[in-house]
mmCIF file of C-alpha atoms in Angstrom:
data_model
loop_
_atom_site.group_PDB
_atom_site.id
_atom_site.type_symbol
_atom_site.label_atom_id
_atom_site.label_comp_id
_atom_site.label_asym_id
_atom_site.label_seq_id
_atom_site.Cartn_x
_atom_site.Cartn_y
_atom_site.Cartn_z
ATOM 1 C CA MET A 217 -8.454 38.301 -26.468
ATOM 2 C CA ASN A 218 -8.812 34.895 -24.861
ATOM 3 C CA ALA A 219 -5.040 34.335 -24.518
ATOM 4 C CA PRO A 220 -4.190 33.110 -20.989
ATOM 5 C CA GLN A 221 -2.871 35.692 -18.610
ATOM 6 C CA GLU A 222 -0.413 35.096 -15.956
ATOM 7 C CA ALA A 223 -2.204 34.765 -12.731
ATOM 8 C CA ARG A 224 -1.512 37.680 -10.422
ATOM 9 C CA ARG A 225 -3.179 36.579 -7.285
ATOM 10 C CA PHE A 226 -1.540 33.878 -5.092
ATOM 11 C CA GLY A 227 -3.169 30.487 -5.312
ATOM 12 C CA SER A 228 -5.279 31.449 -8.331
ATOM 13 C CA GLY A 229 -4.686 29.899 -11.879
ATOM 14 C CA ARG A 230 -1.406 28.181 -10.932
ATOM 15 C CA ALA A 231 -0.456 24.492 -10.629
ATOM 16 C CA VAL A 232 -0.131 23.627 -6.998
ATOM 17 C CA ARG A 233 2.581 21.284 -5.933
ATOM 18 C CA ARG A 234 1.486 18.798 -3.245
ATOM 19 C CA ILE A 235 3.491 19.184 -0.245
ATOM 20 C CA GLU A 236 3.403 15.473 0.629
ATOM 21 C CA ASP A 237 4.943 14.230 -2.688
ATOM 22 C CA PRO A 238 8.640 14.712 -1.990
ATOM 23 C CA ALA A 239 8.494 12.493 1.047
ATOM 24 C CA LEU A 240 6.318 9.941 -0.723
ATOM 25 C CA VAL A 241 8.517 9.471 -3.790
ATOM 26 C CA GLN A 242 11.614 9.022 -1.525
ATOM 27 C CA GLY A 243 10.059 6.252 0.561
ATOM 28 C CA GLN A 244 9.747 8.533 3.561
ATOM 29 C CA GLY A 245 6.020 8.272 3.769
ATOM 30 C CA ARG A 246 4.571 6.928 7.049
ATOM 31 C CA PHE A 247 1.974 4.278 6.442
ATOM 32 C CA THR A 248 0.396 2.250 9.298
ATOM 33 C CA ASP A 249 2.558 -0.784 8.569
ATOM 34 C CA ASP A 250 5.702 1.397 8.682
ATOM 35 C CA LEU A 251 5.118 2.173 12.388
ATOM 36 C CA ALA A 252 6.195 -0.152 15.012
ATOM 37 C CA PRO A 253 5.042 1.107 18.471
ATOM 38 C CA ALA A 254 6.171 -0.808 21.556
ATOM 39 C CA GLY A 255 3.762 -3.597 22.381
ATOM 40 C CA GLU A 256 2.054 -3.563 19.069
ATOM 41 C CA LEU A 257 -0.207 -6.431 18.209
ATOM 42 C CA PHE A 258 -1.133 -7.847 14.814
ATOM 43 C CA MET A 259 -4.766 -8.417 13.967
ATOM 44 C CA ALA A 260 -6.061 -11.271 11.801
ATOM 45 C CA PHE A 261 -9.599 -11.558 10.458
ATOM 46 C CA VAL A 262 -11.142 -15.065 10.280
ATOM 47 C CA ARG A 263 -13.631 -15.041 7.398
ATOM 48 C CA SER A 264 -16.601 -17.200 6.544
ATOM 49 C CA THR A 265 -16.099 -20.082 4.053
ATOM 50 C CA HIS A 266 -19.893 -20.343 3.655
ATOM 51 C CA ALA A 267 -22.000 -18.135 1.487
ATOM 52 C CA HIS A 268 -24.814 -17.833 3.963
ATOM 53 C CA GLY A 269 -25.680 -19.224 7.329
ATOM 54 C CA ARG A 270 -26.284 -18.725 10.943
ATOM 55 C CA ILE A 271 -23.395 -18.719 13.350
ATOM 56 C CA VAL A 272 -24.214 -21.245 16.096
ATOM 57 C CA ALA A 273 -20.877 -21.156 17.785
ATOM 58 C CA ILE A 274 -17.220 -20.300 17.165
ATOM 59 C CA ASP A 275 -14.586 -22.346 19.028
ATOM 60 C CA VAL A 276 -11.748 -19.947 19.786
ATOM 61 C CA GLY A 277 -9.791 -22.354 22.023
ATOM 62 C CA THR A 278 -7.301 -23.595 19.414
ATOM 63 C CA ALA A 279 -6.520 -20.060 18.322
ATOM 64 C CA LEU A 280 -6.119 -18.791 21.876
ATOM 65 C CA ALA A 281 -3.758 -21.687 22.645
ATOM 66 C CA MET A 282 -1.355 -20.659 19.990
ATOM 67 C CA PRO A 283 1.774 -18.969 21.261
ATOM 68 C CA GLY A 284 1.620 -15.221 21.081
ATOM 69 C CA VAL A 285 -2.133 -14.942 20.632
ATOM 70 C CA VAL A 286 -3.389 -12.356 23.041
ATOM 71 C CA ALA A 287 -7.149 -12.278 22.309
ATOM 72 C CA VAL A 288 -9.761 -13.614 19.952
ATOM 73 C CA TYR A 289 -13.153 -11.844 19.638
ATOM 74 C CA THR A 290 -16.263 -12.938 17.867
ATOM 75 C CA GLY A 291 -19.548 -11.151 17.304
ATOM 76 C CA ALA A 292 -20.953 -12.665 20.429
ATOM 77 C CA ASP A 293 -18.187 -11.034 22.449
ATOM 78 C CA LEU A 294 -18.941 -7.653 21.048
ATOM 79 C CA LEU A 295 -22.711 -8.130 21.695
ATOM 80 C CA ALA A 296 -22.029 -9.213 25.309
ATOM 81 C CA SER A 297 -19.671 -6.168 25.844
ATOM 82 C CA GLY A 298 -22.551 -3.796 24.948
ATOM 83 C CA ILE A 299 -20.928 -2.272 21.833
ATOM 84 C CA LEU A 300 -23.643 -0.088 20.324
ATOM 85 C CA PRO A 301 -24.656 0.098 16.674
ATOM 86 C CA ILE A 302 -22.631 2.459 14.458
ATOM 87 C CA ALA A 303 -24.322 5.881 14.486
ATOM 88 C CA THR A 304 -25.830 6.784 11.150
ATOM 89 C CA ALA A 305 -26.583 10.334 9.846
ATOM 90 C CA PRO A 306 -29.893 11.575 10.970
ATOM 91 C CA ALA A 307 -32.539 11.648 8.241
ATOM 92 C CA PHE A 308 -33.390 15.066 6.808
ATOM 93 C CA LYS A 309 -36.891 16.183 7.040
ATOM 94 C CA ARG A 310 -38.926 17.660 4.220
ATOM 95 C CA ALA A 311 -40.164 21.191 4.208
ATOM 96 C CA ASP A 312 -43.542 19.979 5.526
ATOM 97 C CA GLY A 313 -41.821 18.176 8.341
ATOM 98 C CA GLN A 314 -42.169 14.614 6.934
ATOM 99 C CA PRO A 315 -39.190 12.340 6.917
ATOM 100 C CA MET A 316 -37.288 12.174 3.665
ATOM 101 C CA ALA A 317 -37.678 9.162 1.348
ATOM 102 C CA ALA A 318 -34.912 6.764 2.258
ATOM 103 C CA PRO A 319 -34.230 3.124 2.261
ATOM 104 C CA PRO A 320 -34.447 1.388 5.628
ATOM 105 C CA LYS A 321 -31.234 1.755 7.623
ATOM 106 C CA ARG A 322 -29.349 -1.351 8.526
ATOM 107 C CA ALA A 323 -26.975 -0.533 11.303
ATOM 108 C CA ARG A 324 -24.602 -3.357 11.265
ATOM 109 C CA PRO A 325 -23.784 -4.407 14.773
ATOM 110 C CA THR A 326 -27.131 -5.897 15.663
ATOM 111 C CA PRO A 327 -27.605 -9.425 16.951
ATOM 112 C CA TRP A 328 -28.580 -10.361 13.367
ATOM 113 C CA TRP A 329 -25.347 -8.993 11.933
ATOM 114 C CA TRP A 330 -22.995 -10.680 14.381
ATOM 115 C CA LEU A 331 -24.756 -14.063 14.417
ATOM 116 C CA THR A 332 -25.451 -14.339 10.731
ATOM 117 C CA VAL A 333 -23.074 -14.908 7.787
ATOM 118 C CA ALA A 334 -24.621 -13.087 4.921
ATOM 119 C CA TRP A 335 -21.880 -13.593 2.332
ATOM 120 C CA TRP A 336 -18.761 -15.561 1.673
ATOM 121 C CA ALA A 337 -15.607 -14.220 3.344
ATOM 122 C CA ARG A 338 -17.537 -12.130 5.817
ATOM 123 C CA THR A 339 -15.550 -11.564 9.110
ATOM 124 C CA THR A 340 -16.622 -13.994 11.715
ATOM 125 C CA SER A 341 -13.899 -13.347 14.410
ATOM 126 C CA ILE A 342 -10.814 -11.276 14.989
ATOM 127 C CA ALA A 343 -7.645 -12.384 16.620
ATOM 128 C CA PHE A 344 -4.749 -10.377 18.013
ATOM 129 C CA SER A 345 -1.312 -11.761 18.467
ATOM 130 C CA GLN A 346 2.246 -10.522 19.200
ATOM 131 C CA ALA A 347 3.704 -11.808 15.892
ATOM 132 C CA ARG A 348 2.231 -12.431 12.413
ATOM 133 C CA MET B 165 21.366 -18.431 11.116
ATOM 134 C CA PRO B 166 23.048 -18.043 7.744
ATOM 135 C CA LEU B 167 25.209 -14.965 7.191
ATOM 136 C CA LEU B 168 24.145 -12.825 4.356
ATOM 137 C CA ARG B 169 26.269 -10.261 2.547
ATOM 138 C CA LEU B 170 24.805 -7.949 -0.016
ATOM 139 C CA ASN B 171 24.887 -4.312 -1.167
ATOM 140 C CA VAL B 172 21.812 -2.140 -0.433
ATOM 141 C CA ASN B 173 21.641 1.387 -1.969
ATOM 142 C CA GLY B 174 25.314 1.407 -2.430
ATOM 143 C CA ARG B 175 26.188 0.352 1.077
ATOM 144 C CA PRO B 176 27.544 -3.056 2.022
ATOM 145 C CA VAL B 177 25.333 -4.970 4.384
ATOM 146 C CA GLN B 178 26.187 -7.932 6.489
ATOM 147 C CA THR B 179 23.546 -9.590 8.591
ATOM 148 C CA GLU B 180 22.256 -12.921 9.821
ATOM 149 C CA VAL B 181 18.843 -13.954 8.429
ATOM 150 C CA GLU B 182 16.563 -16.964 8.835
ATOM 151 C CA PRO B 183 16.540 -19.045 5.639
ATOM 152 C CA GLN B 184 12.809 -18.324 5.072
ATOM 153 C CA THR B 185 13.143 -14.539 5.388
ATOM 154 C CA LEU B 186 11.775 -12.715 2.366
ATOM 155 C CA LEU B 187 13.861 -9.957 0.848
ATOM 156 C CA VAL B 188 11.141 -7.352 1.635
ATOM 157 C CA GLU B 189 11.134 -8.520 5.307
ATOM 158 C CA LEU B 190 14.872 -7.917 5.499
ATOM 159 C CA LEU B 191 14.517 -4.489 3.868
ATOM 160 C CA ARG B 192 11.489 -3.252 5.972
ATOM 161 C CA GLY B 193 12.490 -4.924 9.228
ATOM 162 C CA PRO B 194 16.280 -5.115 10.191
ATOM 163 C CA LEU B 195 17.296 -2.524 7.593
ATOM 164 C CA GLY B 196 14.482 -0.124 8.418
ATOM 165 C CA LEU B 197 13.779 0.658 4.681
ATOM 166 C CA THR B 198 9.986 1.026 5.042
ATOM 167 C CA GLY B 199 9.653 2.744 1.604
ATOM 168 C CA THR B 200 9.252 -0.644 0.065
ATOM 169 C CA HIS B 201 5.704 -1.613 0.801
ATOM 170 C CA VAL B 202 3.862 -4.795 1.212
ATOM 171 C CA GLY B 203 0.515 -4.420 -0.393
ATOM 172 C CA CYS B 204 -0.771 -7.997 -1.029
ATOM 173 C CA ASP B 205 1.792 -10.631 0.120
ATOM 174 C CA THR B 206 0.833 -12.639 -3.019
ATOM 175 C CA SER B 207 3.120 -11.021 -5.572
ATOM 176 C CA GLN B 208 0.259 -9.362 -7.447
ATOM 177 C CA CYS B 209 0.432 -5.660 -6.519
ATOM 178 C CA GLY B 210 4.108 -4.774 -7.064
ATOM 179 C CA ALA B 211 4.306 -2.349 -4.261
ATOM 180 C CA CYS B 212 7.441 -4.185 -2.979
ATOM 181 C CA THR B 213 9.288 -3.928 -6.256
ATOM 182 C CA VAL B 214 13.053 -3.184 -5.912
ATOM 183 C CA LEU B 215 16.017 -3.478 -8.293
ATOM 184 C CA VAL B 216 18.346 -6.528 -7.934
ATOM 185 C CA ASP B 217 21.491 -5.888 -10.023
ATOM 186 C CA GLY B 218 19.353 -3.399 -11.972
ATOM 187 C CA THR B 219 16.406 -5.703 -12.680
ATOM 188 C CA SER B 220 12.922 -5.038 -11.202
ATOM 189 C CA VAL B 221 12.000 -7.821 -8.736
ATOM 190 C CA LYS B 222 9.101 -8.200 -6.419
ATOM 191 C CA SER B 223 10.883 -8.407 -3.112
ATOM 192 C CA CYS B 224 8.017 -10.392 -1.539
ATOM 193 C CA SER B 225 8.639 -13.196 -3.878
ATOM 194 C CA MET B 226 12.378 -13.555 -3.303
ATOM 195 C CA LEU B 227 14.209 -14.856 -0.331
ATOM 196 C CA ALA B 228 16.693 -12.452 1.342
ATOM 197 C CA LEU B 229 19.437 -15.229 0.910
ATOM 198 C CA GLN B 230 18.876 -15.214 -2.859
ATOM 199 C CA ALA B 231 20.186 -11.659 -2.823
ATOM 200 C CA ALA B 232 23.645 -12.728 -1.490
ATOM 201 C CA GLY B 233 26.350 -10.930 -3.303
ATOM 202 C CA ARG B 234 23.955 -8.841 -5.334
ATOM 203 C CA SER B 235 23.186 -5.150 -5.398
ATOM 204 C CA VAL B 236 19.735 -4.081 -4.252
ATOM 205 C CA THR B 237 18.261 -0.668 -4.971
ATOM 206 C CA THR B 238 15.143 0.458 -3.130
ATOM 207 C CA VAL B 239 13.199 3.680 -3.471
ATOM 208 C CA GLU B 240 15.417 5.161 -0.739
ATOM 209 C CA GLY B 241 18.407 4.675 -3.067
ATOM 210 C CA LEU B 242 16.785 6.313 -6.150
ATOM 211 C CA ALA B 243 17.798 9.846 -5.448
ATOM 212 C CA ARG B 244 21.355 10.898 -5.915
ATOM 213 C CA ALA B 245 23.655 11.121 -2.984
ATOM 214 C CA ASP B 246 23.509 14.850 -2.934
ATOM 215 C CA GLY B 247 19.676 14.605 -2.498
ATOM 216 C CA THR B 248 18.820 15.517 -6.075
ATOM 217 C CA LEU B 249 15.630 13.550 -7.065
ATOM 218 C CA HIS B 250 15.848 10.964 -9.861
ATOM 219 C CA PRO B 251 14.110 12.040 -13.085
ATOM 220 C CA VAL B 252 11.554 9.417 -12.437
ATOM 221 C CA GLN B 253 10.735 10.854 -8.962
ATOM 222 C CA GLU B 254 10.575 14.352 -10.371
ATOM 223 C CA ALA B 255 8.276 13.284 -13.054
ATOM 224 C CA PHE B 256 5.886 11.502 -10.706
ATOM 225 C CA ILE B 257 5.570 14.713 -8.737
ATOM 226 C CA ALA B 258 5.203 17.005 -11.791
ATOM 227 C CA CYS B 259 2.658 14.723 -13.505
ATOM 228 C CA HIS B 260 0.632 13.937 -10.353
ATOM 229 C CA GLY B 261 1.638 10.360 -10.799
ATOM 230 C CA LEU B 262 0.810 9.635 -7.152
ATOM 231 C CA GLN B 263 -2.157 10.187 -4.877
ATOM 232 C CA CYS B 264 -1.880 8.138 -1.605
ATOM 233 C CA GLY B 265 1.690 7.164 -2.554
ATOM 234 C CA PHE B 266 1.549 3.534 -1.434
ATOM 235 C CA CYS B 267 2.106 1.969 -4.873
ATOM 236 C CA THR B 268 4.463 4.699 -5.952
ATOM 237 C CA PRO B 269 7.801 3.221 -4.848
ATOM 238 C CA GLY B 270 7.015 0.008 -6.774
ATOM 239 C CA MET B 271 5.835 1.956 -9.733
ATOM 240 C CA MET B 272 8.995 4.006 -9.794
ATOM 241 C CA MET B 273 11.358 1.075 -9.483
ATOM 242 C CA THR B 274 9.600 -0.745 -12.333
ATOM 243 C CA ALA B 275 9.723 2.398 -14.342
ATOM 244 C CA THR B 276 13.436 2.876 -13.629
ATOM 245 C CA CYS B 277 14.099 -0.640 -14.769
ATOM 246 C CA LEU B 278 12.066 -0.160 -17.948
ATOM 247 C CA LEU B 279 13.863 3.078 -18.859
ATOM 248 C CA GLN B 280 17.255 1.388 -18.463
ATOM 249 C CA VAL B 281 16.253 -1.357 -20.893
ATOM 250 C CA ASN B 282 14.105 0.829 -23.248
ATOM 251 C CA PRO B 283 14.975 4.629 -23.029
ATOM 252 C CA GLN B 284 12.198 5.586 -25.392
ATOM 253 C CA PRO B 285 9.159 3.386 -24.640
ATOM 254 C CA SER B 286 5.779 3.922 -26.247
ATOM 255 C CA ASP B 287 2.711 4.342 -23.994
ATOM 256 C CA ASP B 288 1.807 0.749 -24.754
ATOM 257 C CA GLN B 289 5.223 -0.351 -23.710
ATOM 258 C CA ILE B 290 5.065 1.666 -20.460
ATOM 259 C CA ALA B 291 1.592 0.210 -19.686
ATOM 260 C CA ASP B 292 2.904 -3.312 -20.498
ATOM 261 C CA ALA B 293 5.902 -2.833 -18.163
ATOM 262 C CA LEU B 294 3.738 -1.608 -15.313
ATOM 263 C CA GLU B 295 1.352 -4.573 -15.747
ATOM 264 C CA GLY B 296 2.618 -6.010 -12.459
ATOM 265 C CA ASN B 297 2.019 -2.884 -10.455
ATOM 266 C CA LEU B 298 -1.429 -1.924 -9.082
ATOM 267 C CA CYS B 299 -2.651 1.421 -8.209
ATOM 268 C CA ARG B 300 -5.894 1.481 -6.190
ATOM 269 C CA CYS B 301 -6.268 5.254 -6.512
ATOM 270 C CA THR B 302 -6.503 4.422 -10.216
ATOM 271 C CA GLY B 303 -3.960 7.039 -11.285
ATOM 272 C CA TYR B 304 -2.682 4.932 -14.201
ATOM 273 C CA VAL B 305 -3.054 7.702 -16.843
ATOM 274 C CA ASN B 306 -0.812 10.009 -14.861
ATOM 275 C CA ILE B 307 1.532 7.301 -13.981
ATOM 276 C CA VAL B 308 2.106 6.514 -17.684
ATOM 277 C CA SER B 309 2.485 10.175 -18.258
ATOM 278 C CA ALA B 310 5.103 10.418 -15.576
ATOM 279 C CA VAL B 311 7.120 7.621 -17.038
ATOM 280 C CA ARG B 312 6.907 9.232 -20.524
ATOM 281 C CA GLN B 313 8.174 12.552 -19.050
ATOM 282 C CA ALA B 314 10.935 10.859 -17.199
ATOM 283 C CA ALA B 315 12.066 9.213 -20.440
ATOM 284 C CA THR B 316 12.079 12.521 -22.209
ATOM 285 C CA VAL B 317 14.053 14.195 -19.455
ATOM 286 C CA MET B 318 16.595 11.348 -19.187
ATOM 287 C CA ASN B 319 17.058 11.175 -22.911
ATOM 288 C CA ALA B 320 17.666 14.985 -22.933
ATOM 289 C CA GLU B 321 20.138 14.648 -20.102
ATOM 290 C CA GLY B 322 21.939 11.804 -21.773
ATOM 291 C CA ALA B 323 22.161 13.609 -25.146
#
């Protein structure tokens, strides 16, 4: 009575083979590092070696002077360029119109975020170069 | 630059390489074989695993020049010349042994090496052999299943 019946409807009750697998098992996948567009740059993150602290200044001069380095950006640069906080999902309202219970949102790209190191290995600056 | 002669996926290759060039850099760069992935650069993840004279090697921890005169097999050389997939490749598809597919080439090369040495491995032996290959989709259960199924198929074909 409960014996499995052969599915008669397309897409129902059958194992589905993923269409991406044949390429992936033959090394024909295309991951970001597999692409080499003309003029591509390589990005490196410089991370904090301190667990906590306030960034007073970052000297990017030595990095910029290295051959092939195109640009170095720090949090202060992003602030100065007017990059806005990452938009977060709007809070739902309760049936009575009150805001839902939620922890305070901490949108990251605030002055506090860019000028404070809150944990070890946090990104402090980003460098772009023509070679690794 | 030193001249390097080796065999890659059954084809003779002759190229000049800088002495410090890693085998994986030669494969992915000048040879264009991007199926071999670099996941960590610190020889932990195993995504770059290839076969060198049949033995699995993390190609990020070997210099290209060290492969002089050797035969290197990458994931691109796993299928037969007529395009028929290797039993390990078939089994990874059939057992859903891959999700994003990034670790898969390394997993399959390690598994291929294991099955050459040990055609009937236990699940523990499979897990032990794959110790140096990390999967961040955490599909290990299905990966072990895939290797087990590949072993069954290869033994049946060989019998």
